[in-house]
Tab-separated table of C-alpha atoms in Angstrom:
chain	number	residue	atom	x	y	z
A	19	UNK	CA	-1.664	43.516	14.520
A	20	UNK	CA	-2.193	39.785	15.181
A	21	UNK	CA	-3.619	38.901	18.038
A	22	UNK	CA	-3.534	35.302	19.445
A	23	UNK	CA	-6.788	34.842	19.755
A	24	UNK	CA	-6.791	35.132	16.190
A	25	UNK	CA	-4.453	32.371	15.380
A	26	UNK	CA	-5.818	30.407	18.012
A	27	UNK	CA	-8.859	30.860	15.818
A	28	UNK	CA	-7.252	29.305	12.540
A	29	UNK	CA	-5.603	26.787	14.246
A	30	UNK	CA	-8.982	25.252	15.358
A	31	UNK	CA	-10.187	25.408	11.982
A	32	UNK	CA	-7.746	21.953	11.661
A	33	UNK	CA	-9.122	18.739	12.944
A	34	UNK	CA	-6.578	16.796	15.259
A	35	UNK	CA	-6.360	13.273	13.509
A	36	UNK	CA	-6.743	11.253	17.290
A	37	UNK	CA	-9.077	13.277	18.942
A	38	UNK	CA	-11.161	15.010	16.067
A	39	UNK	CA	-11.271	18.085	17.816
A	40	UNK	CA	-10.082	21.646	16.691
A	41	UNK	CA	-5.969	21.297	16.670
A	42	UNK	CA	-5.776	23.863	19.896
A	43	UNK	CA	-8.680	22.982	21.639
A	44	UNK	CA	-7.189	19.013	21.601
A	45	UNK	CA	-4.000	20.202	23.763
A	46	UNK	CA	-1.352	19.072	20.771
A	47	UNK	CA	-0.522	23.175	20.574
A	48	UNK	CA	2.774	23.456	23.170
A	49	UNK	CA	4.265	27.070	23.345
A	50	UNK	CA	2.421	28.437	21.317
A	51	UNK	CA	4.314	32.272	20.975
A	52	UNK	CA	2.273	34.921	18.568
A	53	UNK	CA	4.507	38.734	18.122
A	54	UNK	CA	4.612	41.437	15.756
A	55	UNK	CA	3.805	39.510	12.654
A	56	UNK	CA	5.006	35.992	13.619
A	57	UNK	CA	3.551	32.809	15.240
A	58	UNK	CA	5.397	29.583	16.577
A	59	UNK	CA	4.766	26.290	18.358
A	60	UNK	CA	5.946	22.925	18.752
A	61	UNK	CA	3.711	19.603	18.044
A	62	UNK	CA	5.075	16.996	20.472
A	63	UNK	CA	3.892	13.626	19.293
A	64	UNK	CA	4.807	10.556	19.759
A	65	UNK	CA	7.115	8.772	17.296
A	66	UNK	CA	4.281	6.247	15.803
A	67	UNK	CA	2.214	9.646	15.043
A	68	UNK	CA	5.327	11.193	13.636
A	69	UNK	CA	3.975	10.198	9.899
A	70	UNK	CA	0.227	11.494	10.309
A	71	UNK	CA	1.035	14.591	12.214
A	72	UNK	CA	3.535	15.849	9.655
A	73	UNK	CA	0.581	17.166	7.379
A	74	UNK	CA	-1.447	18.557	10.556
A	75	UNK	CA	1.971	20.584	10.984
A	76	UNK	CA	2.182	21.129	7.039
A	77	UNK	CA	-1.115	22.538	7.090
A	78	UNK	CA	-0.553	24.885	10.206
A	79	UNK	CA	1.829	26.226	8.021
A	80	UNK	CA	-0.134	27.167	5.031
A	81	UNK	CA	-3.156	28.616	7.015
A	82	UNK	CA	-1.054	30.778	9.535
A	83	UNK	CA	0.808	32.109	6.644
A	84	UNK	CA	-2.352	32.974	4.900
A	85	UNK	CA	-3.264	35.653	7.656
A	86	UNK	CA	-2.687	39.251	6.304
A	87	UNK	CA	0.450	40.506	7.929
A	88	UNK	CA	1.677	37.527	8.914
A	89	UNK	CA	5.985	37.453	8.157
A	90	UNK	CA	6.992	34.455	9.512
A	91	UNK	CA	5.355	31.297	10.904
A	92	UNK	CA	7.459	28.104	12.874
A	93	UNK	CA	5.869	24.833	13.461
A	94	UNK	CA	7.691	22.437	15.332
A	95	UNK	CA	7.039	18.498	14.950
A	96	UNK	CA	9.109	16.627	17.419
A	97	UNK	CA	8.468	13.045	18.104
A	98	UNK	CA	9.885	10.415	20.467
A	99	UNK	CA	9.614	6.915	20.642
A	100	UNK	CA	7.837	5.861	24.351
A	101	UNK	CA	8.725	2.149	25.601
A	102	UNK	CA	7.246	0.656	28.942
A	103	UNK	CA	9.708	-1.289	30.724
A	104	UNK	CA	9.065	-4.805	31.912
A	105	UNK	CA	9.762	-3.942	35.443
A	106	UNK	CA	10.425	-0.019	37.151
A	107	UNK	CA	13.325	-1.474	38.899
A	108	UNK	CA	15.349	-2.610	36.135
A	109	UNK	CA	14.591	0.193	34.013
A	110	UNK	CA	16.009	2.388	37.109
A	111	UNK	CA	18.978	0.000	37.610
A	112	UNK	CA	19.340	0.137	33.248
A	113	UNK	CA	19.217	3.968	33.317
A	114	UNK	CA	21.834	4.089	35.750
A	115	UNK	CA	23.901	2.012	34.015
A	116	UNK	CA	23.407	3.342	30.999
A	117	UNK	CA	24.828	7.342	32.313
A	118	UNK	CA	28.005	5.958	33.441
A	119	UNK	CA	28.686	4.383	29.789
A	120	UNK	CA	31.082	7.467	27.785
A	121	UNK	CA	28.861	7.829	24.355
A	122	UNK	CA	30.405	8.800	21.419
A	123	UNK	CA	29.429	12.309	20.021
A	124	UNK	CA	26.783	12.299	16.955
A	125	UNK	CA	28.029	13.842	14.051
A	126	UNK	CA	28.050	17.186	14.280
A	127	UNK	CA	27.667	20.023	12.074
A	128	UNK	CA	29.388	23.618	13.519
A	129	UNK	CA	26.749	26.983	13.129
A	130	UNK	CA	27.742	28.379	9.497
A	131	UNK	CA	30.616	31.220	9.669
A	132	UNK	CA	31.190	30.306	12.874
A	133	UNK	CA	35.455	29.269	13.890
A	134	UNK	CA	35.035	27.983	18.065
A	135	UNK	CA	32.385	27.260	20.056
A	136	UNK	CA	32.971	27.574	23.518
A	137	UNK	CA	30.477	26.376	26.403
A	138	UNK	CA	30.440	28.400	30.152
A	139	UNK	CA	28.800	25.408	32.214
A	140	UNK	CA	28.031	24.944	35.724
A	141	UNK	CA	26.532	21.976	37.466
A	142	UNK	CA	24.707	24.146	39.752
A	143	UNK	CA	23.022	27.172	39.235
A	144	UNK	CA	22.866	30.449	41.545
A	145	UNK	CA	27.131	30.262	40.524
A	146	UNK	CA	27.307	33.241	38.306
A	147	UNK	CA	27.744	31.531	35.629
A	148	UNK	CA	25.643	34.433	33.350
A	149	UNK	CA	27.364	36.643	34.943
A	150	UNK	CA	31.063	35.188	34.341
A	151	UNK	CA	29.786	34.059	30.543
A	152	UNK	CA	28.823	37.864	29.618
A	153	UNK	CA	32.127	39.156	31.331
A	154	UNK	CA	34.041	36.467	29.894
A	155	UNK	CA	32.568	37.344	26.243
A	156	UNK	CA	33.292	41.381	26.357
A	157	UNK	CA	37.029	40.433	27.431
A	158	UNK	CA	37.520	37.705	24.874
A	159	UNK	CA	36.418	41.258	22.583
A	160	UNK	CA	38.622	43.110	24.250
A	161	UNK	CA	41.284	40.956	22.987
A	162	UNK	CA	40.610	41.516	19.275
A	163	UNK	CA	38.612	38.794	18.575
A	164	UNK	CA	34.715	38.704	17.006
A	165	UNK	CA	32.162	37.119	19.763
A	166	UNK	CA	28.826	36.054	19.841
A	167	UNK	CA	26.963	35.071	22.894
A	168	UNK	CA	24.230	32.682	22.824
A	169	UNK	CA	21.917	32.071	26.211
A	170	UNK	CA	21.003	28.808	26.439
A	171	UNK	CA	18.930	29.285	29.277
A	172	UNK	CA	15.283	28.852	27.626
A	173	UNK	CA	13.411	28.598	30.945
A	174	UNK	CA	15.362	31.599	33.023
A	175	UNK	CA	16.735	33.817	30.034
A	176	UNK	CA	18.939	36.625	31.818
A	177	UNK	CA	21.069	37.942	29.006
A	178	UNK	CA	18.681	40.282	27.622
A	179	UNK	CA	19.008	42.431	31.097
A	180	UNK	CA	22.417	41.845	31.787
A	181	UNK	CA	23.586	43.068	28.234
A	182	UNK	CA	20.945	45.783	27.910
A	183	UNK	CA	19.342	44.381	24.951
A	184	UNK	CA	15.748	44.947	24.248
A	185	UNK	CA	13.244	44.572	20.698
A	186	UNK	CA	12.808	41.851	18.428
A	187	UNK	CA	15.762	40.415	15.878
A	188	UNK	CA	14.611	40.582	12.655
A	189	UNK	CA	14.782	37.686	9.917
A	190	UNK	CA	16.669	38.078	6.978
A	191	UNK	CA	16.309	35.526	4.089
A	192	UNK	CA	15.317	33.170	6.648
A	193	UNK	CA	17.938	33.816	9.091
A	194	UNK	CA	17.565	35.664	12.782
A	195	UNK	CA	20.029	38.668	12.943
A	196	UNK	CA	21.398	39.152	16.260
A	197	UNK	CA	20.976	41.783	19.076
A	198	UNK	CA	24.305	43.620	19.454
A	199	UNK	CA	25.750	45.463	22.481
A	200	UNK	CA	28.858	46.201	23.846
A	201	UNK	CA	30.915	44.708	20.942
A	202	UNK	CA	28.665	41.099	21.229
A	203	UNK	CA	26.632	39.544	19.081
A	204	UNK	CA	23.991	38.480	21.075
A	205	UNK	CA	20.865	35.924	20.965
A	206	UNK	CA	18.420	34.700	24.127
A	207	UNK	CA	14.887	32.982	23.841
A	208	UNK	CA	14.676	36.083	26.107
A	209	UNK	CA	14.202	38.496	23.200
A	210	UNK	CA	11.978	36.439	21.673
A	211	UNK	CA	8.623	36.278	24.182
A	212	UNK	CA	7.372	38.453	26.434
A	213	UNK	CA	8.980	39.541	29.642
A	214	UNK	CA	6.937	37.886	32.005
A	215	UNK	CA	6.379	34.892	30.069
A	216	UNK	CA	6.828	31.521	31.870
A	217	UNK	CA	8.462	28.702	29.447
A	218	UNK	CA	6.189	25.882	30.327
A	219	UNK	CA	8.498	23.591	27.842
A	220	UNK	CA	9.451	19.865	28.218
A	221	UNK	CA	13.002	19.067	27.356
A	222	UNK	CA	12.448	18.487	23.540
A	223	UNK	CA	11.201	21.653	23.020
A	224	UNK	CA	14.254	23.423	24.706
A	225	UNK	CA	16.050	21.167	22.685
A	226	UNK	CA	14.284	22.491	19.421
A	227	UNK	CA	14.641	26.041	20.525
A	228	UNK	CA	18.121	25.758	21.363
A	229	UNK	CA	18.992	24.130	18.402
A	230	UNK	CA	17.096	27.159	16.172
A	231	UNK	CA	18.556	29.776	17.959
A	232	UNK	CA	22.079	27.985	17.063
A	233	UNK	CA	21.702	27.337	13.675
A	234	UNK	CA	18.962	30.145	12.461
A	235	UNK	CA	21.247	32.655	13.721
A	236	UNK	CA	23.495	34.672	11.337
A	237	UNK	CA	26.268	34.908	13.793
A	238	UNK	CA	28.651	35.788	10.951
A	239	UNK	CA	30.020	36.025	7.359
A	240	UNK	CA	31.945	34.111	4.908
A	241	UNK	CA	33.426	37.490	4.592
A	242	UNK	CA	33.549	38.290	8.384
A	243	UNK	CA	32.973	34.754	10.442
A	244	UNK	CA	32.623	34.976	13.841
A	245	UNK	CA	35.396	33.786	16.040
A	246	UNK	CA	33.901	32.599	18.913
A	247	UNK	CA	30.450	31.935	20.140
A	248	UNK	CA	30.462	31.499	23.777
A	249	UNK	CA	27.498	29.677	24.649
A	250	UNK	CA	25.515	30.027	28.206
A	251	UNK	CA	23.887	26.992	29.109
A	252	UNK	CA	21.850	26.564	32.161
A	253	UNK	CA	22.885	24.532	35.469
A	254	UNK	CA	22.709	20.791	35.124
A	255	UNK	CA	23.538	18.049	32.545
A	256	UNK	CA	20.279	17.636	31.036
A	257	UNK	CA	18.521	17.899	27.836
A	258	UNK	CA	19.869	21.593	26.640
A	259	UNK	CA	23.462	20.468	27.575
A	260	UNK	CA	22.987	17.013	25.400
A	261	UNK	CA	21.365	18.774	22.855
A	262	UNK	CA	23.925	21.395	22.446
A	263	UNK	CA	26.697	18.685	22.252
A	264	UNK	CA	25.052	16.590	20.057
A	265	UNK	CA	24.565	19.372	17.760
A	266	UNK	CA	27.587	21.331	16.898
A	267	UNK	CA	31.003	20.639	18.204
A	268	UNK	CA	32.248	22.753	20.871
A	269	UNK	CA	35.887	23.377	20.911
A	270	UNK	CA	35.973	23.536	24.986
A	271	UNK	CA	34.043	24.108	28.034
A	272	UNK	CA	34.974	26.415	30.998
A	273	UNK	CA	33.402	25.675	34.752
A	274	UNK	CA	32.127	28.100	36.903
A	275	UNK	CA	31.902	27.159	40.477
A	276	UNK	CA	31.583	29.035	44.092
A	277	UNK	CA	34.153	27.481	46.414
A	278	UNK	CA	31.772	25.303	48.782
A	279	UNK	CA	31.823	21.565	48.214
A	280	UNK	CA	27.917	21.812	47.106
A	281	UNK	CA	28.811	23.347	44.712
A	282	UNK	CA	32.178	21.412	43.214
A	283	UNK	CA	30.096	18.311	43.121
A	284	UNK	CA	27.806	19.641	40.793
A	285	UNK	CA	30.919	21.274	38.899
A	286	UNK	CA	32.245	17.860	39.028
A	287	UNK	CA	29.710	16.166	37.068
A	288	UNK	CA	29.387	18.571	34.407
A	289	UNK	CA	33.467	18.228	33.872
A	290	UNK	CA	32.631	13.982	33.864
A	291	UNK	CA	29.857	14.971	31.209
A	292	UNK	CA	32.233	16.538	28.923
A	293	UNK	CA	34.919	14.060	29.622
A	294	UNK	CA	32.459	11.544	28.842
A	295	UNK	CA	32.020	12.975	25.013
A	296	UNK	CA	35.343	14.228	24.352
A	297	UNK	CA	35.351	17.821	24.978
A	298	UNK	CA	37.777	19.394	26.525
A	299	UNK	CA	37.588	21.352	29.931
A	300	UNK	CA	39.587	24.454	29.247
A	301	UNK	CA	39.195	25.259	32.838
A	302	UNK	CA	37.315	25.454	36.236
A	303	UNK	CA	36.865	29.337	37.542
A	304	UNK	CA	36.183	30.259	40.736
A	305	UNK	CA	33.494	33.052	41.601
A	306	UNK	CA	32.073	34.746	44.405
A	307	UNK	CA	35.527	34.122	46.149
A	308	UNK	CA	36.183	35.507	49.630
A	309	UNK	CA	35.001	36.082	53.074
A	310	UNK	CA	31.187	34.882	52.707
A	311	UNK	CA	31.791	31.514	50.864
A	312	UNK	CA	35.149	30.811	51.409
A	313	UNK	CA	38.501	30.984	49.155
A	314	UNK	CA	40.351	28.046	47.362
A	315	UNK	CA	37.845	25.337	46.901
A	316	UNK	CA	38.030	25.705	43.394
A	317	UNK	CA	41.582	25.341	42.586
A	318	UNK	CA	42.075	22.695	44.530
A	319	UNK	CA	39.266	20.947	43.072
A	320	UNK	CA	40.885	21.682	39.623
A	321	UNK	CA	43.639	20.030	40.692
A	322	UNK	CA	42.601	16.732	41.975
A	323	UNK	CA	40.721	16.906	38.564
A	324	UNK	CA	43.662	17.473	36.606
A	325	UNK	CA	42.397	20.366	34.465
A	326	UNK	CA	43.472	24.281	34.540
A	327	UNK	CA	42.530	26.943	37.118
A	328	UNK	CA	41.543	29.667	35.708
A	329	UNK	CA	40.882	32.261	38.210
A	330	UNK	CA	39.355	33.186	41.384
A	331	UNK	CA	36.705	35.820	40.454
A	332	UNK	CA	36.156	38.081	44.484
A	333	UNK	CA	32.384	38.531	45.069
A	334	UNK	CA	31.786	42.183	44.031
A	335	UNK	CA	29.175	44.423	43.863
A	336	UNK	CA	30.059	46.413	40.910
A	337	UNK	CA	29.583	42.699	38.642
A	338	UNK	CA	26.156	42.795	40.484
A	339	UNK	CA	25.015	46.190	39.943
A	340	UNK	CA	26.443	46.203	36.233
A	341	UNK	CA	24.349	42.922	35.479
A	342	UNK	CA	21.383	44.872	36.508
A	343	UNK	CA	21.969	47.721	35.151
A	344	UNK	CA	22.966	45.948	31.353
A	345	UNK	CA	26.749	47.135	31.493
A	346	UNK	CA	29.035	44.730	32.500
A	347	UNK	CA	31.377	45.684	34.549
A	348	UNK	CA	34.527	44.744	32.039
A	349	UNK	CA	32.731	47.531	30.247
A	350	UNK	CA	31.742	50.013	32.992
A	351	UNK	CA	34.805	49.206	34.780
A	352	UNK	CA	37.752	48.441	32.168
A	353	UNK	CA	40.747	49.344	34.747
A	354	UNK	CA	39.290	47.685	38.071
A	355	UNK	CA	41.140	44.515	39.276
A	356	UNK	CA	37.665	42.499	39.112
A	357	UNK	CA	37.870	43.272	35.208
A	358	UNK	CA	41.719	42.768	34.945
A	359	UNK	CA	41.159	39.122	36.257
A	360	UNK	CA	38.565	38.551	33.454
A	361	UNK	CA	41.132	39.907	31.092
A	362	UNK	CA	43.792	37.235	32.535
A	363	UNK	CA	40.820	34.482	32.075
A	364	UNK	CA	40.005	35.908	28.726
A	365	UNK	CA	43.500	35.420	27.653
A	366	UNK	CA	44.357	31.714	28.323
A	367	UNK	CA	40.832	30.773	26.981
A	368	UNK	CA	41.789	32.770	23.850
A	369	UNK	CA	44.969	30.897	23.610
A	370	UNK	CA	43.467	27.303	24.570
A	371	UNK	CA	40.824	27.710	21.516
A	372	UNK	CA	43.734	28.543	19.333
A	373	UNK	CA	46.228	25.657	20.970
């Protein structure tokens, strides 16, 4: 076995160009991950050291890979360029500017074999929007159709215990094959590191990951291509969210929102967000609906927006218990009415991809 105190080791054997110290012991090392035969981590530099930390990365490479039993080794260079503005307040007063400006997508390349890619956002987390993306995935299944699920969530990763998925993927001519359960192909940062390990990752980093686990993945065939890859990202309209649009195109983006205005504002600015780059909202959902947080905040909100309701999903404890217990409950429970109104869901998303 490899231990990391062992690559640690090797990794210190290379002299960090600015500081002259071991490449660890200087700090540069950022996430570093070490598992059954493979070591990772990402060298954030800034863009002017781009060109002198390429070989420090290059040579990570070669030594890591030199360690008996080593399979597979990922080094990470990301750079950015770092300006100091004249004056705080008109950077502040610049960057505000600068959000409400639409941006035109990058170009975009889609994940290989791979026909839609849909995106189950929230601005707001504590929604359900896991919950409503794993649900959402089984009954898009259900309707005949081949479905991945990826979970974007690198610093909270819940899809690994909500889908009942445990063990390490394993690389195939440099590809990750996905986890699969319940009729999903599945992939989460989650089965990657340990349980209990906290992601202490800046926003490029999630980026990077994000963008690995997207395009590393073998999600299908040319023979058998997936049909649609239904994407989890976490709460906000940050980094992972930009990143995810800038890097493939997604074919439409459902909302998950409770009913309580705290919530719809949030939902609200992750619909302007993908207004903003041309992607469509294929809907807003409303979950956890009923007695406790109220009923019909979502639709109307969907209406002064002028995109579809999908749904009102009741709060229920079966979806609880079969999150925890890594059934969902469109699985556990195909004939309930919780699991018919995914099916309902399921179907005009199906139909909205295809339209």
């Amino acid at each position: 076995m490899i231990d990391r105190a062992s690559v640690i080791a090797v990794l210190d054997t290379i002299t960090d160009p600015k500081t002259g110290q071991g490449l660890f012991a200087s700090g540069m090392v950022k996430g570093l991950v070490v598992d059954q035969g493979r070591a990772g981590f990402v060298l954030e530099v800034a863009a002017s050291e781009a060109a002198a930390y390429a070989a420090v990365r290059d040579e990570a490479e070669s030594r890591l890979k030199a360690i008996e039993g080593m399979e597979r080794v990922s080094v990470v260079l990301t750079a950015e360029a770092v300006t100091k503005p004249a004056r705080r307040t008109a950077s502040l007063s610049n960057a505000a500017a600068e959000q409400t400006k639409p941006k035109a997508p990058v170009p975009t390349e889609r994940p290989a074999h791979v026909r839609r890619v849909l995106a189950v956002a929230s601005g707001k987390g504590g929604v359900g929007k896991s919950t409503v993306s794993v649900n959402l995935a089984v009954a898009l299944a259900k309707q005949g159709l081949s479905v991945g699920i990826l979970d974007a969530d690198v610093y909270g990763p819940s899809m690994p215990t909500m889908l009942g998925i445990s063990g390490k993927p394993e690389y195939v001519d440099g590809a990750i094959v996905p986890l699969e359960a319940h009729g999903l192909k599945a992939m989460s940062v989650g089965v990657l590191t340990q349980a209990n390990d906290a992601m202490v990752w800046r926003g490029p980093m999630a980026s990077q990951a994000i963008n690995q686990m997207l395009t590393q993945t073998r999600w299908g065939t040319a023979e058998k291509p997936l049909d649609v890859l239904v994407v989890d990202l976490p709460p906000g309209t940050g980094d992972v969210q930009l990143t995810l649009i800038q890097k493939t195109p997604l074919d439409g983006a459902v909302i998950v929102s409770t009913p309580q205005e705290v919530a719809l504002a949030d939902a609200r600015r992750a619909h302007t967000l993908f207004e903003k780059v041309g992607v469509p909202t294929l809907g807003l959902i409303e979950n956890m609906s009923g007695e406790i947080f109220g009923r019909g905040g979502a639709r109307q909100e969907a209406e002064r927006l002028n995109i579809p309701f999908l749904g009102e999903l009741a709060l229920n404890a079966d979806v609880r218990a079969g999150g925890d217990e890594g059934v969902p409950v469109t699985i556990s429970k195909p004939n309930d009415m919780i699991s018919k109104a995914f099916e309902v869901i399921a179907i005009s998303v199906a139909n909205s991809l295809n339209g």
